[in-house]
mmCIF file of C-alpha atoms and ligand atoms in Angstrom:
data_model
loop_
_atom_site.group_PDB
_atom_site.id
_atom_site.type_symbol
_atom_site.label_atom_id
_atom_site.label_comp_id
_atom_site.label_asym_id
_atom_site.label_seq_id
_atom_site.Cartn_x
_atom_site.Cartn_y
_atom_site.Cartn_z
ATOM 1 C CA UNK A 249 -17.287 71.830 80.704
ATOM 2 C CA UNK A 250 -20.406 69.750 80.863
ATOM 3 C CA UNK A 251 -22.136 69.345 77.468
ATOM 4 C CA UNK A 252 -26.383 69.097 77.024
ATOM 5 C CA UNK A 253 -28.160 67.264 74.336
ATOM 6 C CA UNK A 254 -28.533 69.400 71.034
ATOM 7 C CA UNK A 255 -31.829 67.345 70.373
ATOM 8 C CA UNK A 256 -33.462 67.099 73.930
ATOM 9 C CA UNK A 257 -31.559 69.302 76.061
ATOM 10 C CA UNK A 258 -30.422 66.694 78.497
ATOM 11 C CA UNK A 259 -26.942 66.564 80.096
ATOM 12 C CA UNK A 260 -24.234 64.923 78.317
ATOM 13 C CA UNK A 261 -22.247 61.946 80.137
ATOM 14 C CA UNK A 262 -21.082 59.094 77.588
ATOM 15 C CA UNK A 263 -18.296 59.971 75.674
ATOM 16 C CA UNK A 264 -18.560 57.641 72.728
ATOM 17 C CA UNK A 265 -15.178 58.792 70.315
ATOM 18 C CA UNK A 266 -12.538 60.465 71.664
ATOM 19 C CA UNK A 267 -9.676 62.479 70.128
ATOM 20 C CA UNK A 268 -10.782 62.166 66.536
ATOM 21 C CA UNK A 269 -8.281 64.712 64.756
ATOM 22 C CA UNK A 270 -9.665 66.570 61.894
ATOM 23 C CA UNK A 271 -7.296 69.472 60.326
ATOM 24 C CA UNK A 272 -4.828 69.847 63.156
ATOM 25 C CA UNK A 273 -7.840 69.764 65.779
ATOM 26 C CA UNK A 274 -9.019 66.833 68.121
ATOM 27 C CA UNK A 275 -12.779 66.730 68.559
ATOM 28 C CA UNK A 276 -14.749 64.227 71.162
ATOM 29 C CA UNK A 277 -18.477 62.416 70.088
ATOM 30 C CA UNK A 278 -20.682 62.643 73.093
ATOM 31 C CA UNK A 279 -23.945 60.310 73.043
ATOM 32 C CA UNK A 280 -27.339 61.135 74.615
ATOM 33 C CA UNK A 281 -29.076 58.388 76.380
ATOM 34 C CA UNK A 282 -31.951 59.784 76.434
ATOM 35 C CA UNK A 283 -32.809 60.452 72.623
ATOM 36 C CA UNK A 284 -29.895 58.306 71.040
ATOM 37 C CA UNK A 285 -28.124 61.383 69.496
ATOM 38 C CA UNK A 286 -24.416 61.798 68.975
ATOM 39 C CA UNK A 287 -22.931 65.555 69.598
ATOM 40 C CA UNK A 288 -19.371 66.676 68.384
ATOM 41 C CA UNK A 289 -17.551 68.466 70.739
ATOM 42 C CA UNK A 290 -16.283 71.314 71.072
ATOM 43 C CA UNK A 291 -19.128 72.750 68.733
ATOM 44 C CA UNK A 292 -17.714 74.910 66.135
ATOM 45 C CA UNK A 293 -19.004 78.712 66.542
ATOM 46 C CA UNK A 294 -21.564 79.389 63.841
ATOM 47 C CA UNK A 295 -19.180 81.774 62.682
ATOM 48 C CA UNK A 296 -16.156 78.933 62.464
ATOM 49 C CA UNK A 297 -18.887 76.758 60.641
ATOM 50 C CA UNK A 298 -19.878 79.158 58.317
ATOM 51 C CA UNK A 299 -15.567 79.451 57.341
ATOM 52 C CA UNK A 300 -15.913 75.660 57.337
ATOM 53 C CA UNK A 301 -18.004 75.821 54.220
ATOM 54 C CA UNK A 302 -16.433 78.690 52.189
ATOM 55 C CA UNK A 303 -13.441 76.845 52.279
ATOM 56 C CA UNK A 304 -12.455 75.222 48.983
ATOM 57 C CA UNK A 305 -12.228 71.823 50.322
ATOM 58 C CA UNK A 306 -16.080 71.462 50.990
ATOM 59 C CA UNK A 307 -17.916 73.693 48.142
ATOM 60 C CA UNK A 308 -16.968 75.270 45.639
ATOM 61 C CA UNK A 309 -18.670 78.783 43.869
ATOM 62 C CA UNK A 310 -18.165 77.769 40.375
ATOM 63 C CA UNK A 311 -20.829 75.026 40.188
ATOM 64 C CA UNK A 312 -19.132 72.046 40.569
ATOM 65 C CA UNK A 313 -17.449 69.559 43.451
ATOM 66 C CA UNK A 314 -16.523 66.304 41.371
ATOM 67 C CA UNK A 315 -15.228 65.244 38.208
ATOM 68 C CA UNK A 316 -17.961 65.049 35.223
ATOM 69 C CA UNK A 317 -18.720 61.610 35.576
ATOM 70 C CA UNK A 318 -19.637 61.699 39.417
ATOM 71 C CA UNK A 319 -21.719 65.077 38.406
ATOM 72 C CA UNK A 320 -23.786 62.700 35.879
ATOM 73 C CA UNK A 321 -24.717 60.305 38.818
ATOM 74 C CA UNK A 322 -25.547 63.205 41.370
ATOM 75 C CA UNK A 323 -28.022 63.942 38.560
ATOM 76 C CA UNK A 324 -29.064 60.682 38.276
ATOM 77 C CA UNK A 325 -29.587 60.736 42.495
ATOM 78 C CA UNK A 326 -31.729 64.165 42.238
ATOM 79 C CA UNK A 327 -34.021 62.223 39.292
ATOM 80 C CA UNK A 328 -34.512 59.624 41.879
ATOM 81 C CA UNK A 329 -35.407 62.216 44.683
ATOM 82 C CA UNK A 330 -37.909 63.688 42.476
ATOM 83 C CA UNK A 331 -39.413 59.985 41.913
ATOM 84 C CA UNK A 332 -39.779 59.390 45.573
ATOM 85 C CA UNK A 333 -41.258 62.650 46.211
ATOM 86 C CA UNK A 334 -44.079 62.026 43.534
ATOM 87 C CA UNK A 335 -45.139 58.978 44.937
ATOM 88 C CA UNK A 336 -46.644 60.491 47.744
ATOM 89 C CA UNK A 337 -47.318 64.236 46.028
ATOM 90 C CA UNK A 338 -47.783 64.650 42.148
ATOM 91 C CA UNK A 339 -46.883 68.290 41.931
ATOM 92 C CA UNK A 340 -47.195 71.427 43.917
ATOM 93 C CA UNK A 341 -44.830 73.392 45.771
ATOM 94 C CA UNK A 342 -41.411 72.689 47.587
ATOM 95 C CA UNK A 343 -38.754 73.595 49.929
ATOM 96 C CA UNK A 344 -35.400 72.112 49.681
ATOM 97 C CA UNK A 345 -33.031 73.318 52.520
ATOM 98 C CA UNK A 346 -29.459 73.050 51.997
ATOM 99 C CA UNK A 347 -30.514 73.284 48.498
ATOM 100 C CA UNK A 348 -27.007 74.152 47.482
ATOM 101 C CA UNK A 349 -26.523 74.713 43.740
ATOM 102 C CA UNK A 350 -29.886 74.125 43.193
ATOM 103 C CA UNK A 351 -29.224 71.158 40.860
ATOM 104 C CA UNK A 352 -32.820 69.430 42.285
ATOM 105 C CA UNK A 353 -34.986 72.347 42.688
ATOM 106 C CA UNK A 354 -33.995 73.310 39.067
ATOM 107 C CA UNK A 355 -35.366 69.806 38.234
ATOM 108 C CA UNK A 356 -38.400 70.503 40.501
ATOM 109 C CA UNK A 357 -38.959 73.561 38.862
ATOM 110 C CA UNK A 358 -38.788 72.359 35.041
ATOM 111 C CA UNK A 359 -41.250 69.288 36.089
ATOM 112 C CA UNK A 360 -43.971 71.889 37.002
ATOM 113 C CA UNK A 361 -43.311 72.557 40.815
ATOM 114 C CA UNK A 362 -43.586 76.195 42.973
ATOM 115 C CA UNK A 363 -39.871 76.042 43.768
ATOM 116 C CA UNK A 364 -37.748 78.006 47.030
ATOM 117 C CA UNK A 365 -34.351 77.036 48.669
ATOM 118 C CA UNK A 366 -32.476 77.558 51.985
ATOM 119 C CA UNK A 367 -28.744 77.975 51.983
ATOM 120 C CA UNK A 368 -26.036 78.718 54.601
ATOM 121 C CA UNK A 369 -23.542 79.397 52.008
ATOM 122 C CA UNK A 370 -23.975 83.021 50.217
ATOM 123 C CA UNK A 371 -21.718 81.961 47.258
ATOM 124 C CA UNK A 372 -23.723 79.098 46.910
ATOM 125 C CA UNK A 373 -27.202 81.024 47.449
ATOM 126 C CA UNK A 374 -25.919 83.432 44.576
ATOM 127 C CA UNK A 375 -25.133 80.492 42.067
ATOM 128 C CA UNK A 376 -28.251 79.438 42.556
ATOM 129 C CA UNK A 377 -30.365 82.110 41.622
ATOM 130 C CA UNK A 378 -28.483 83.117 39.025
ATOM 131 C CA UNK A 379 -28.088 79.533 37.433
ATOM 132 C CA UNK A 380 -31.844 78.763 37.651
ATOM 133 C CA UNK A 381 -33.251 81.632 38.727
ATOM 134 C CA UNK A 382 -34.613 80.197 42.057
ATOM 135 C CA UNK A 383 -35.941 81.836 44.934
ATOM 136 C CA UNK A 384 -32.798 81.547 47.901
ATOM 137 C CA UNK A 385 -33.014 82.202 51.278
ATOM 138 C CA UNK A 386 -29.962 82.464 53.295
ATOM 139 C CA UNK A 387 -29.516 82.021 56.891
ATOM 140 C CA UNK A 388 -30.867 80.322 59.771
ATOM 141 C CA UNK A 389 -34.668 79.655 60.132
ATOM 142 C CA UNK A 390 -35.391 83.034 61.928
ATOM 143 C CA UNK A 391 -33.981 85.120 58.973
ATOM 144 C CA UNK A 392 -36.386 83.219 56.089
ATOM 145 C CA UNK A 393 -39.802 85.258 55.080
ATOM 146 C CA UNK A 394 -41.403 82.037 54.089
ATOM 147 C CA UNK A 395 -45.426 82.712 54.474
ATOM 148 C CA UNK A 396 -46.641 79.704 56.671
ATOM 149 C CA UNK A 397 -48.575 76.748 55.709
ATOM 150 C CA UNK A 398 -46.934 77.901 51.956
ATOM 151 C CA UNK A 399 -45.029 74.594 51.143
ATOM 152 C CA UNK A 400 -46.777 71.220 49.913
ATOM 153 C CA UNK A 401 -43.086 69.619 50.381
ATOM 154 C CA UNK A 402 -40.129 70.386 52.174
ATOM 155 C CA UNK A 403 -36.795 68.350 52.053
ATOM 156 C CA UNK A 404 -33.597 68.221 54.162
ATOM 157 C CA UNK A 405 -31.229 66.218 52.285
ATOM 158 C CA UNK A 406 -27.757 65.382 54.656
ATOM 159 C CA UNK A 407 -28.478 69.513 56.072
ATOM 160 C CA UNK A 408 -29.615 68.128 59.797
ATOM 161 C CA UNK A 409 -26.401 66.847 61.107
ATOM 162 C CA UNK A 410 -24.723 70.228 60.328
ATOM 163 C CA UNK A 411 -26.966 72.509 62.079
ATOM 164 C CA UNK A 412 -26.349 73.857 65.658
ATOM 165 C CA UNK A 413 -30.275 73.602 66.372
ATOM 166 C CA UNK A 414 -31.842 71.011 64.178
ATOM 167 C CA UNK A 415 -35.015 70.943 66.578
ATOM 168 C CA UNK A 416 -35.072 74.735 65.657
ATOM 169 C CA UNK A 417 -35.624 73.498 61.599
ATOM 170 C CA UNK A 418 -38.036 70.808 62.326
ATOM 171 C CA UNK A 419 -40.602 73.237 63.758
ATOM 172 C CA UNK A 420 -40.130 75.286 61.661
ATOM 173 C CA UNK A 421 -40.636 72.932 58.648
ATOM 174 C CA UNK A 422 -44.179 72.828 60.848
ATOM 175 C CA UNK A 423 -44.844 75.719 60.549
ATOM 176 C CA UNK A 424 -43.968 76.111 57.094
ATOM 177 C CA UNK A 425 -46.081 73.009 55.917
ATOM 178 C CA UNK A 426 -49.139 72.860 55.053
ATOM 179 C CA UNK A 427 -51.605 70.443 56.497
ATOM 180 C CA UNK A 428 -50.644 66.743 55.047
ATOM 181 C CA UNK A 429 -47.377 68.467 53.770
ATOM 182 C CA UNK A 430 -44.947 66.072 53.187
ATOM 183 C CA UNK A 431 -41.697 66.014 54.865
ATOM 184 C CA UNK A 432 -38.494 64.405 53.796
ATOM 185 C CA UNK A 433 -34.756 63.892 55.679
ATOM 186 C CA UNK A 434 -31.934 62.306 54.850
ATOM 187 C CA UNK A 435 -29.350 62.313 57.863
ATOM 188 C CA UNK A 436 -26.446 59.561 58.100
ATOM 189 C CA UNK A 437 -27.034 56.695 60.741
ATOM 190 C CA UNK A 438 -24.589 56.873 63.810
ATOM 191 C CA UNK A 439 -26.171 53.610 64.804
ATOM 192 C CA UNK A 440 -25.445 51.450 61.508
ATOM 193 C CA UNK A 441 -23.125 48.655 61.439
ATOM 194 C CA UNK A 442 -20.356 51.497 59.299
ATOM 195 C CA UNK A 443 -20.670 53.617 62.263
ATOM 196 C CA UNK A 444 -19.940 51.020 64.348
ATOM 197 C CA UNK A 445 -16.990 49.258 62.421
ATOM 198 C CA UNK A 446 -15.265 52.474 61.415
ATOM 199 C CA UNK A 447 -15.625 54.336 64.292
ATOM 200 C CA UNK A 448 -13.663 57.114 63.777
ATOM 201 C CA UNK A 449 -12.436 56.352 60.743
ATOM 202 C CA UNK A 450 -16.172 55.824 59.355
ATOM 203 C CA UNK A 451 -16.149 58.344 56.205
ATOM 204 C CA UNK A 452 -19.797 60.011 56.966
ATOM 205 C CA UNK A 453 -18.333 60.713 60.870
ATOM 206 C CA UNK A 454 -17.334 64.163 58.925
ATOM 207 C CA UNK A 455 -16.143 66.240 61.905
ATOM 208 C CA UNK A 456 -16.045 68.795 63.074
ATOM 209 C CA UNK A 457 -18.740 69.619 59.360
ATOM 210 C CA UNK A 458 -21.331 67.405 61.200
ATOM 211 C CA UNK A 459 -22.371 68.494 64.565
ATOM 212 C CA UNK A 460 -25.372 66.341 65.372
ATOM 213 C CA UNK A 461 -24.956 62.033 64.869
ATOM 214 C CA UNK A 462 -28.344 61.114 64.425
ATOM 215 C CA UNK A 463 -29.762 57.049 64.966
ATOM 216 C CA UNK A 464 -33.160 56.350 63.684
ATOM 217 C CA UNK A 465 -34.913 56.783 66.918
ATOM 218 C CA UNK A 466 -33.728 59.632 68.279
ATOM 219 C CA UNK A 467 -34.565 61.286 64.771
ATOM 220 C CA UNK A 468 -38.581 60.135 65.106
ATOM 221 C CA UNK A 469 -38.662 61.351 68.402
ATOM 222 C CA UNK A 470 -37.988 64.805 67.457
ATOM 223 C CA UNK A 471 -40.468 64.510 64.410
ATOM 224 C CA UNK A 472 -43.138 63.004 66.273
ATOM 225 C CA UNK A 473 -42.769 65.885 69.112
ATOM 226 C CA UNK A 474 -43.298 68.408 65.898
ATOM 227 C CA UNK A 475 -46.716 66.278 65.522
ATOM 228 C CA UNK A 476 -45.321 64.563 62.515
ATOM 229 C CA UNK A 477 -46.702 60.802 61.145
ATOM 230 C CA UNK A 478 -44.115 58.872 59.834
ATOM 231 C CA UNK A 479 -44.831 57.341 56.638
ATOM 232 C CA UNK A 480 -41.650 55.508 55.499
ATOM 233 C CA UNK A 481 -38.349 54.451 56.763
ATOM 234 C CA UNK A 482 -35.419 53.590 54.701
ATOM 235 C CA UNK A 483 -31.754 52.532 55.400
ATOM 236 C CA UNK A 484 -30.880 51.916 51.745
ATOM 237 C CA UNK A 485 -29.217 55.147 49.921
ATOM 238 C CA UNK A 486 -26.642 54.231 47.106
ATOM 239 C CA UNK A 487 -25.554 57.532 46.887
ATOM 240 C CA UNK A 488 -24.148 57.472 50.113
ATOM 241 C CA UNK A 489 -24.175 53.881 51.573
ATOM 242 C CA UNK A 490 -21.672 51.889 49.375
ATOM 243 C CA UNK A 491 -19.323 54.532 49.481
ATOM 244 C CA UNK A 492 -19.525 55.363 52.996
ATOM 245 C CA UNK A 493 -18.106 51.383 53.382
ATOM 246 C CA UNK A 494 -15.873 51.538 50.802
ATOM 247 C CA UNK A 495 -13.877 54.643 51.951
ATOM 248 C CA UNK A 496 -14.091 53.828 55.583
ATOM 249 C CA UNK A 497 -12.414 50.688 54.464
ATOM 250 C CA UNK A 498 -9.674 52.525 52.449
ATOM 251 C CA UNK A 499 -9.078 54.640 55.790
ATOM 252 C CA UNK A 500 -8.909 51.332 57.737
ATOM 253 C CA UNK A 501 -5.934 49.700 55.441
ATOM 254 C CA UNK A 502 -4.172 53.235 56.693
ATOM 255 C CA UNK A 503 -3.747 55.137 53.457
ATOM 256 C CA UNK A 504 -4.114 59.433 54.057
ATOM 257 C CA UNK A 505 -7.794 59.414 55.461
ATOM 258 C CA UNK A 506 -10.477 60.106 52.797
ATOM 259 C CA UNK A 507 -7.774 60.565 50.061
ATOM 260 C CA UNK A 508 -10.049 58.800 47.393
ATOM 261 C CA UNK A 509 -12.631 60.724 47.960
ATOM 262 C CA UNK A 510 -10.760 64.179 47.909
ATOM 263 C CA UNK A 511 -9.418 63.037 44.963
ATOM 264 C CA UNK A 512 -12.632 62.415 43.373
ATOM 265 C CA UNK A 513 -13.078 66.140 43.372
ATOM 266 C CA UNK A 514 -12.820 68.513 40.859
ATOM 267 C CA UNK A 515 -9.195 69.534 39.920
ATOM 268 C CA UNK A 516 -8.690 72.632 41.469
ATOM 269 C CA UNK A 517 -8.992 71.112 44.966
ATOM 270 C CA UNK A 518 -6.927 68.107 43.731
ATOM 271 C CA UNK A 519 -3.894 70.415 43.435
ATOM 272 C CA UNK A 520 -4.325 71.703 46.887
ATOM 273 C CA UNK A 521 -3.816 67.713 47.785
ATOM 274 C CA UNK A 522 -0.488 66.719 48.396
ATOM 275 C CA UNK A 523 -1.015 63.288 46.304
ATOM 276 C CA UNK A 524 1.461 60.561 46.944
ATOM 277 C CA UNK A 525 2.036 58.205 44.082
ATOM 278 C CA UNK A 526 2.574 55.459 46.367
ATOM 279 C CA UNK A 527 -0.634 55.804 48.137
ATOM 280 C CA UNK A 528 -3.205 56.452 45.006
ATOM 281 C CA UNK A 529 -1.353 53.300 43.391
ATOM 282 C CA UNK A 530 -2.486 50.771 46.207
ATOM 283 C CA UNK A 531 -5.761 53.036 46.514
ATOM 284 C CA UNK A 532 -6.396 51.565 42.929
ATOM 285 C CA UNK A 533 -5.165 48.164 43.681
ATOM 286 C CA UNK A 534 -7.450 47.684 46.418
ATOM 287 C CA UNK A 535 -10.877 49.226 44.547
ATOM 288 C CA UNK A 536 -11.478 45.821 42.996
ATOM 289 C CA UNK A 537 -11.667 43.792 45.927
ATOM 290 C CA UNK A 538 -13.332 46.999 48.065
ATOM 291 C CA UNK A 539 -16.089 48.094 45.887
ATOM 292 C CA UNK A 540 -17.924 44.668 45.948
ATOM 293 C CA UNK A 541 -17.062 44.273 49.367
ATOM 294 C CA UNK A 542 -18.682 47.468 50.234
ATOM 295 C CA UNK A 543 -22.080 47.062 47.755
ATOM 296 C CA UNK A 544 -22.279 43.302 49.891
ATOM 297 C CA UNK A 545 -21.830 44.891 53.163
ATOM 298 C CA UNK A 546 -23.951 47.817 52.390
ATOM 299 C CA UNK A 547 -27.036 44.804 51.724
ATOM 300 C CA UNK A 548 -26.473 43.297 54.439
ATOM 301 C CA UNK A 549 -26.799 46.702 57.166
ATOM 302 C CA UNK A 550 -29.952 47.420 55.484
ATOM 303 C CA UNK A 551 -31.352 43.853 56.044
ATOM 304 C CA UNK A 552 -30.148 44.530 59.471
ATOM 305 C CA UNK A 553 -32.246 48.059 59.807
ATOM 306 C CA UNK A 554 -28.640 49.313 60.510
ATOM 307 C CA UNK A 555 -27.926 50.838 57.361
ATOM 308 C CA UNK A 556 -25.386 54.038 56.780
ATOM 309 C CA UNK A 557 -28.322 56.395 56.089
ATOM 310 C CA UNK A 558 -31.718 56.986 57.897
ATOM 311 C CA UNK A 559 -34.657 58.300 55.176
ATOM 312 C CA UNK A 560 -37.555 59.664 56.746
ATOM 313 C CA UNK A 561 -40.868 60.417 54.685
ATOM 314 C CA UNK A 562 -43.397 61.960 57.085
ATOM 315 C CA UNK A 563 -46.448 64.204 56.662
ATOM 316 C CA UNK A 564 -47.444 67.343 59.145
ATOM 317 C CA UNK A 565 -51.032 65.889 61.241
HETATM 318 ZN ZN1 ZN B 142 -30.850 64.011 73.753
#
């Protein structure tokens, strides 16, 4: 079966990972020439994807997907996200698809802002609303009643490299924004010097979940076809960079794949983890000499422009 380009439509030829087993399945990386964009193949269905996410092991309905103190520093992250976002906009109204919980919007909302969210996940739409009484749309950008030209910001935090048609989203977050809107993504980097080391072992690879493998210029292409002006790059995330090294490096020294991170989550999905003594005991011993290893490396990529994540701020001409 040939493949074509989720981003540009071309025909796929370079396979760039083969045979990366996820869950009993094997699943191959194809890479577009044309706009630099990695494609997981086979696609899931949307209807396998949308199982994908109801399972326990990705979200969970009750509220929460880590122990408390890694819930304190996702808080921490959304603060900063609200930060960046005033820098360019002091208050108005948003849209935050893949808003999940609806842990940032709620912090939109109490700072003053018009608030709405986008979620694939019903469960997850439902906490939402009821939690913090937000505004959820569920479903793919044909099913949301958004009025256009409604939204002074709209933000796609890590949703992009999930979604069967991201070009689909971006004009639609067009047509959604209104003139000098501000847009922000967050997609991880298929080009940055993690991606490259871990290959597929790299910890934000995440198949079959992520369908699309961005790099940072196959992303502005697609915004700057949607008339978008980019205003700022970044490759520096902490939220997701350090880690991203430091359990790709676990995977490397060939403990269970992702273990420390699965057992970072809360304890009802721990239990469903067969844990090995053995293997959480030299998970520990090696965090010491990992976790500065990973905050050095993590410098270093973003000196290099090759950093795990690719931030986008751009604004709608
Ligand atoms: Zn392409």
């Amino acid at each position: 079966m040939r493949y074509s380009c989720n981003i540009c439509g071309k025909g796929l030829e370079q396979k760039i990972l083969k045979d990366i087993k996820s869950n009993g399945d094997y699943y191959d990386i194809f890479f577009c020439d044309y706009c630099m964009t990695g494609i997981t193949t086979p696609m899931p269905e949307p209807d396998e994807a949308l199982s994908l996410y109801s399972s326990e092991s990705y979200r969970t309905d009750t509220g929460t997907r880590f122990n408390p103190i890694i819930e304190f520093f996702i808080y921490v992250f959304r603060l900063k996200r609200k930060g960046d976002i005033k820098r360019y906009i002091e208050r108005g109204s948003i849209l935050d698809i893949g808003c999940g919980r609806g842990l940032f919007l709620h912090i939109m909302k109490k700072d003053g802002w018009g608030t709405a969210g986008v979620e694939v996940n019903k469960e997850t739409a439902f906490y939402a609303s009821e939690m913090y009484g937000l505004n959820v749309a569920v479903g793919e950008p044909s099913n949301w009643n958004f009025p256009n030209e409604s939204f002074d910001v709209i933000t796609i935090n890590h949703v992009l490299e999930h979604v069967h048609k991201p070009a689909e989203y971006i004009k639609k977050c067009k047509e959604l924004l209104k003139k000098e809107g501000l847009l922000f993504i967050a997609v991880p980097n298929i080009s940055s010097l993690q991606a490259v080391v871990g290959k597929e072992l790299w910890f934000h690879l995440d198949v079959p979940y992520h369908i699309n493998h961005f790099s940072t210029a196959g992303l502005l292409d697609l915004l700057k076809n949607n008339s978008f002006k980019i205003l700022d790059i970044r490759h520096f995330n902490l939220e997701y960079n350090p880690f991203g090294w430091l359990q790709t490096l676990l995977n490397f020294s060939g403990i269970e794949k992702n273990l420390f991170y699965n057992s970072l989550k809360n304890p009802k999905i721990r239990k469903t983890i067969r844990l090995r003594k053995g293997k959480i005991l030299l998970t520990l011993a090696l965090l010491p000499l990992f976790i500065p290893i990973s905050f050095i490396l993590s410098v270093a990529e973003t000196i290099l422009k090759r950093g795990g994540t690719i931030e986008v701020f751009a604004i709608k001409e």
